[in-house]
Tab-separated table of C-alpha atoms in Angstrom:
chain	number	residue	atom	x	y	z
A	248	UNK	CA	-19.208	298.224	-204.097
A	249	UNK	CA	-15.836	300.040	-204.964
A	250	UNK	CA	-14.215	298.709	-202.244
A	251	UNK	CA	-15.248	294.964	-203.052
A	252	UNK	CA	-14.021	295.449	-206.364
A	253	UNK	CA	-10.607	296.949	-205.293
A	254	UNK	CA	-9.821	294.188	-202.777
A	255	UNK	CA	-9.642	291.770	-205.708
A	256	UNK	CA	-7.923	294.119	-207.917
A	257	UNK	CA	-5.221	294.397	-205.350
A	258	UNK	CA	-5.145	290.406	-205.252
A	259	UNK	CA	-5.029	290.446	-208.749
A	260	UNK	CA	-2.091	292.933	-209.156
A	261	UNK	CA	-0.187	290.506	-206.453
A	262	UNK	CA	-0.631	287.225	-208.111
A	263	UNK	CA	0.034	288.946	-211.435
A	264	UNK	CA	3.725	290.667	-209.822
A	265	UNK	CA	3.898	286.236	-208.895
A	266	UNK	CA	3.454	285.206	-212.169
A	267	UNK	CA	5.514	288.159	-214.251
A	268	UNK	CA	8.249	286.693	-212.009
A	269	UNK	CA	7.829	283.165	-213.185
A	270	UNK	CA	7.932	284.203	-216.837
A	271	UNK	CA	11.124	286.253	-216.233
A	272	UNK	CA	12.809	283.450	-214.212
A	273	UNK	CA	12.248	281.094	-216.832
A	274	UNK	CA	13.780	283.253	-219.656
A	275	UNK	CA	16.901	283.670	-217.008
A	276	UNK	CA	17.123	280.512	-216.188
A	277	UNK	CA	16.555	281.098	-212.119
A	278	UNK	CA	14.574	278.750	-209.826
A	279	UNK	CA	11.480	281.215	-209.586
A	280	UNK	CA	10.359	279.685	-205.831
A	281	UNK	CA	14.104	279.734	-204.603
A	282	UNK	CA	14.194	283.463	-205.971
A	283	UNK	CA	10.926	284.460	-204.092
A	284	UNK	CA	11.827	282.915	-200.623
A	285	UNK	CA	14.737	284.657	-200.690
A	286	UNK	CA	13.189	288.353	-201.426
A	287	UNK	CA	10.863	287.763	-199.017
A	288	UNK	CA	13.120	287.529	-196.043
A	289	UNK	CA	13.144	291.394	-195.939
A	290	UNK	CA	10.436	292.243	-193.267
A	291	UNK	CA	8.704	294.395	-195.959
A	292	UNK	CA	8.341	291.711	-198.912
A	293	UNK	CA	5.457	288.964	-199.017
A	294	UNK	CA	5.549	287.864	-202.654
A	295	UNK	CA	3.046	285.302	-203.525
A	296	UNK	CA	3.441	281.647	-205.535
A	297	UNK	CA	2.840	282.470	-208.715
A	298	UNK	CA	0.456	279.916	-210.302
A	299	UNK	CA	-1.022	278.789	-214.028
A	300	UNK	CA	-3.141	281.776	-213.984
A	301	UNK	CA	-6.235	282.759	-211.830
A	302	UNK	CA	-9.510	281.871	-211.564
A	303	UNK	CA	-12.826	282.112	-209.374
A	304	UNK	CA	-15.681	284.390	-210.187
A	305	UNK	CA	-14.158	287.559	-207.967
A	306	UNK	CA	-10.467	288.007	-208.480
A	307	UNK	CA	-10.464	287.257	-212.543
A	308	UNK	CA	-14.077	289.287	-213.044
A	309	UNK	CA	-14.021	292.338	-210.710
A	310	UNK	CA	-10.948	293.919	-212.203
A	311	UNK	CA	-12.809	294.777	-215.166
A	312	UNK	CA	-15.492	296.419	-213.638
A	313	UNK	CA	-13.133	299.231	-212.849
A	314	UNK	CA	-11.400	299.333	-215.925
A	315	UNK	CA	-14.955	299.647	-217.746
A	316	UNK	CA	-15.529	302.645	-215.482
A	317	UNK	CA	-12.013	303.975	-216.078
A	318	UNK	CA	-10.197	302.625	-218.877
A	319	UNK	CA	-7.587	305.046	-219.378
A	320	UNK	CA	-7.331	305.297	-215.406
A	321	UNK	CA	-6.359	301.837	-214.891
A	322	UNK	CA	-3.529	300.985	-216.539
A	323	UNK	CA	-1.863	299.063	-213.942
A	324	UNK	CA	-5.002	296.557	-212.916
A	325	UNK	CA	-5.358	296.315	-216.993
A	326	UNK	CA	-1.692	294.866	-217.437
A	327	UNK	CA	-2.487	292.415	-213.982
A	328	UNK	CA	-5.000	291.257	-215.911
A	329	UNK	CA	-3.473	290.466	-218.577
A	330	UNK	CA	-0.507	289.213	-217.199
A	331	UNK	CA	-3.056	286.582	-215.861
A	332	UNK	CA	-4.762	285.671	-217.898
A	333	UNK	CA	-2.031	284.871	-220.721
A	334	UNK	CA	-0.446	282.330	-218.021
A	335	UNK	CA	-2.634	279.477	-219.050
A	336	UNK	CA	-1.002	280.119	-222.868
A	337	UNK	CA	2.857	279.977	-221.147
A	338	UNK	CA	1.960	276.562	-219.335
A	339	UNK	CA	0.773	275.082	-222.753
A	340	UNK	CA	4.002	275.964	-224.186
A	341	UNK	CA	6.217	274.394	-221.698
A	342	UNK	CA	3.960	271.319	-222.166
A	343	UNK	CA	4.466	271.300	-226.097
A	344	UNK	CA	8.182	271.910	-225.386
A	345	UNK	CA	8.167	269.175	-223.016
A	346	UNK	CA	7.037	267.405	-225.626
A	347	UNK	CA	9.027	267.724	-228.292
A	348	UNK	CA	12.043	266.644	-225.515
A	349	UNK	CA	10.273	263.308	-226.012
A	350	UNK	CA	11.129	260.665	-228.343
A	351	UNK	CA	7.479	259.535	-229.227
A	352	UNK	CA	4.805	260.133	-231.355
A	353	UNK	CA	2.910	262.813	-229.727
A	354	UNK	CA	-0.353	260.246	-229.781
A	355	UNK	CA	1.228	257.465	-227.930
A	356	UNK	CA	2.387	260.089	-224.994
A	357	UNK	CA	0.262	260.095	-221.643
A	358	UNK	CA	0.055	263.449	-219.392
A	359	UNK	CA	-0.998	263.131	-216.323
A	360	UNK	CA	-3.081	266.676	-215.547
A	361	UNK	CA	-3.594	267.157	-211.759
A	362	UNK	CA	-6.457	269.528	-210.727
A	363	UNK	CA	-8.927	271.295	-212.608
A	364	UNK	CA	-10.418	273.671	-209.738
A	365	UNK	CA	-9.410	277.455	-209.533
A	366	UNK	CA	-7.997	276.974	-206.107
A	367	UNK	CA	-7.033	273.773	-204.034
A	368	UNK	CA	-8.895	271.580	-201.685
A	369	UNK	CA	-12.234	272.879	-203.531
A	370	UNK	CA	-14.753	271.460	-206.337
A	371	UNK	CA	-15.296	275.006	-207.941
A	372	UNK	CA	-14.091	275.392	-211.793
A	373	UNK	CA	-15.399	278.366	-212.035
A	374	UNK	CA	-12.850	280.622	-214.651
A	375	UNK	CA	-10.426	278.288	-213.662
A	376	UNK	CA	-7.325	278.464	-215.325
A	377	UNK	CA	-6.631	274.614	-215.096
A	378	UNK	CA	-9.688	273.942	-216.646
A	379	UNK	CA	-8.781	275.979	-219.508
A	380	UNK	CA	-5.334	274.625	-219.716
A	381	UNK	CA	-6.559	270.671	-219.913
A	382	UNK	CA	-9.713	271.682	-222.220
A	383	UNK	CA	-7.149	273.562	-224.815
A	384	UNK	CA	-4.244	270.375	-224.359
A	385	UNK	CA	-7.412	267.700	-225.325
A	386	UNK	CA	-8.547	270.102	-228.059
A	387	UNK	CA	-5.051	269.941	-229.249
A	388	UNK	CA	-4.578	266.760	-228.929
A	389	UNK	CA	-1.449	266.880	-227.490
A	390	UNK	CA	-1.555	262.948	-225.878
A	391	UNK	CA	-3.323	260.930	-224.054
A	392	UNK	CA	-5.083	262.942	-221.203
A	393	UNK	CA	-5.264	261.829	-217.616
A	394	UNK	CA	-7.077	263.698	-215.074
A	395	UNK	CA	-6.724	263.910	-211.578
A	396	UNK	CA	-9.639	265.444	-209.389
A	397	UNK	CA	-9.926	264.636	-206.187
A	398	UNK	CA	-12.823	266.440	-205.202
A	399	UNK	CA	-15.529	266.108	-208.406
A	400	UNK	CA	-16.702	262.736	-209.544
A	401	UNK	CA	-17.615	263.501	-213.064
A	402	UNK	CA	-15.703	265.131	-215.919
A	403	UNK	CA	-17.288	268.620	-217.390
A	404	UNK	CA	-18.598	268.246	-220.266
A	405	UNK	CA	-16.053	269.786	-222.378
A	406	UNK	CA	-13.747	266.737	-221.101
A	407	UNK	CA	-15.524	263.708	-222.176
A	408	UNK	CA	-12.424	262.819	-224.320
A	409	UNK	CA	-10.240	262.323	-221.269
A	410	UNK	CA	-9.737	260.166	-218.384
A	411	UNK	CA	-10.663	261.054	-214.616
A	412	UNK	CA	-8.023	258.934	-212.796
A	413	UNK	CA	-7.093	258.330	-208.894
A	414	UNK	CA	-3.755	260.380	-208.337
A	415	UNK	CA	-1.740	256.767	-208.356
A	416	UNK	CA	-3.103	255.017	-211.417
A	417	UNK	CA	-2.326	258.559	-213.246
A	418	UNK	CA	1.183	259.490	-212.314
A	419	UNK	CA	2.164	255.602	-212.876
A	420	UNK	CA	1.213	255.599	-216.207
A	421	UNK	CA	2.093	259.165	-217.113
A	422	UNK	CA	5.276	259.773	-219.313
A	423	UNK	CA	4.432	263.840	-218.110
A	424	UNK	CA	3.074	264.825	-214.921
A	425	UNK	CA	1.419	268.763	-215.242
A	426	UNK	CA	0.588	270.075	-211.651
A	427	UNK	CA	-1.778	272.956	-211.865
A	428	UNK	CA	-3.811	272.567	-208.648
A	429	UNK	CA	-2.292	272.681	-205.660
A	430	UNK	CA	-4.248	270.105	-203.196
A	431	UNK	CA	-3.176	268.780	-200.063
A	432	UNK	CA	-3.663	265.129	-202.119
A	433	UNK	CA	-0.916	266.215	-204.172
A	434	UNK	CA	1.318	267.930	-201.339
A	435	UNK	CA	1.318	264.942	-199.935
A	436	UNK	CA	2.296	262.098	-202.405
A	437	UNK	CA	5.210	259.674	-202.322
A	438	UNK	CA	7.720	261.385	-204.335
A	439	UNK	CA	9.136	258.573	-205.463
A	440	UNK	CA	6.149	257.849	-207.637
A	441	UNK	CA	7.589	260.810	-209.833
A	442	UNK	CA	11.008	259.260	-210.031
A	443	UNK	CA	12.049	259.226	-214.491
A	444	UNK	CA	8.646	261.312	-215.288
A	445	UNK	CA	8.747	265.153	-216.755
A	446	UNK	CA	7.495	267.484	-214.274
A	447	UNK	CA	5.695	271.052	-214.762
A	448	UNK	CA	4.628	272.678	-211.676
A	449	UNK	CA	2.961	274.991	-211.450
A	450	UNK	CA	2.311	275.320	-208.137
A	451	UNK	CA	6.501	274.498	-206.920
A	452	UNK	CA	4.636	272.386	-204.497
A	453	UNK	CA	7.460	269.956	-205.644
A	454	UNK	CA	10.138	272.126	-206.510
């Protein structure tokens, strides 16, 4: 059981060094997925993407089945998790400071949100951080949301509100285009369809 729980807690720390990275970038100014390709020439470095948090019932629950066991023990998997889980909170921001880079009324702006599973090319929301992201941006009601899912067919419930949208009708009518998922759907658009929108990725799928 131990050794279940560890694998994801290493994941976990990984993703989290991936995501600390982006956060630092961003206060420096430095393209975060130019910065990792770079370290991880050396033989010895294999830095992940970093990501709008994690999801999945295994890597963003097992962590804390050590820390219950060891709390003062486990101070490193405790600040992964964290680190984590407050990424959902850091893509929100760059969306309301998107925003206000906008000369609109905040009602009449459309965002285009693209993927709401925890990992691409699946239908699974479970503890998904893009799920959390959209729900908290319609809560706020920060625009008019769009949704892109390419592999469900009906909105959860907590996203009644919005609107599920092919990937073409949604970026065309977008004013801001949020990336959280990365599916091959999305890999594999015609960038030109993104030509005078606002971009957040996520994912640097585009960057």
């Amino acid at each position: 059981e131990m050794s279940k729980l560890v694998e994801n807690s290493f994941r976990d720390v990984n993703i989290a060094f991936a995501n600390e990275l982006s956060l630092i970038c961003d206060k420096l100014n430095i393209n975060v997925w130019d910065l990792i390709k770079l370290a991880n020439h050396h033989p010895r470095v294999d830095i992940l993407k970093p990501g709008p948090g994690v999801g999945g019932h295994c890597i963003a629950v097992d962590p804390w089945f050590i820390v219950d066991s060891a709390p003062k023990e486990s101070k490193l998997i405790q600040t992964a998790r964290k680190v984590n889980d407050s990424k959902p909170l850091f893509v929100i921001e760059k969306l309301i400071q998107t925003l206000g880079e906008l000369d609109e009324d905040i009602e009449e702006i459309s965002i285009s949100c693209l993927g709401l599973s925890f990992k691409p090319d699946i239908d699974d929301l479970r503890e998904s951080p893009a799920l959390e992201i959209v729900k908290k941006i319609n809560q706020m009601g920060l625009g008019i949301v769009n949704i892109v899912e390419p592999n469900i067919n009906v909105l959860p419930e907590c996203l009644v509100s919005a609107n599920l949208l092919d990937l073409t009708s949604a970026i065309v009518s977008s004013d801001i285009v949020l990336l959280l998922v990365d599916h091959s759907e999305f890999k594999n658009i015609d960038l030109s369809l993104l030509s005078g929108k606002h971009i957040i990725d996520t994912r640097g799928i585009w960057s």
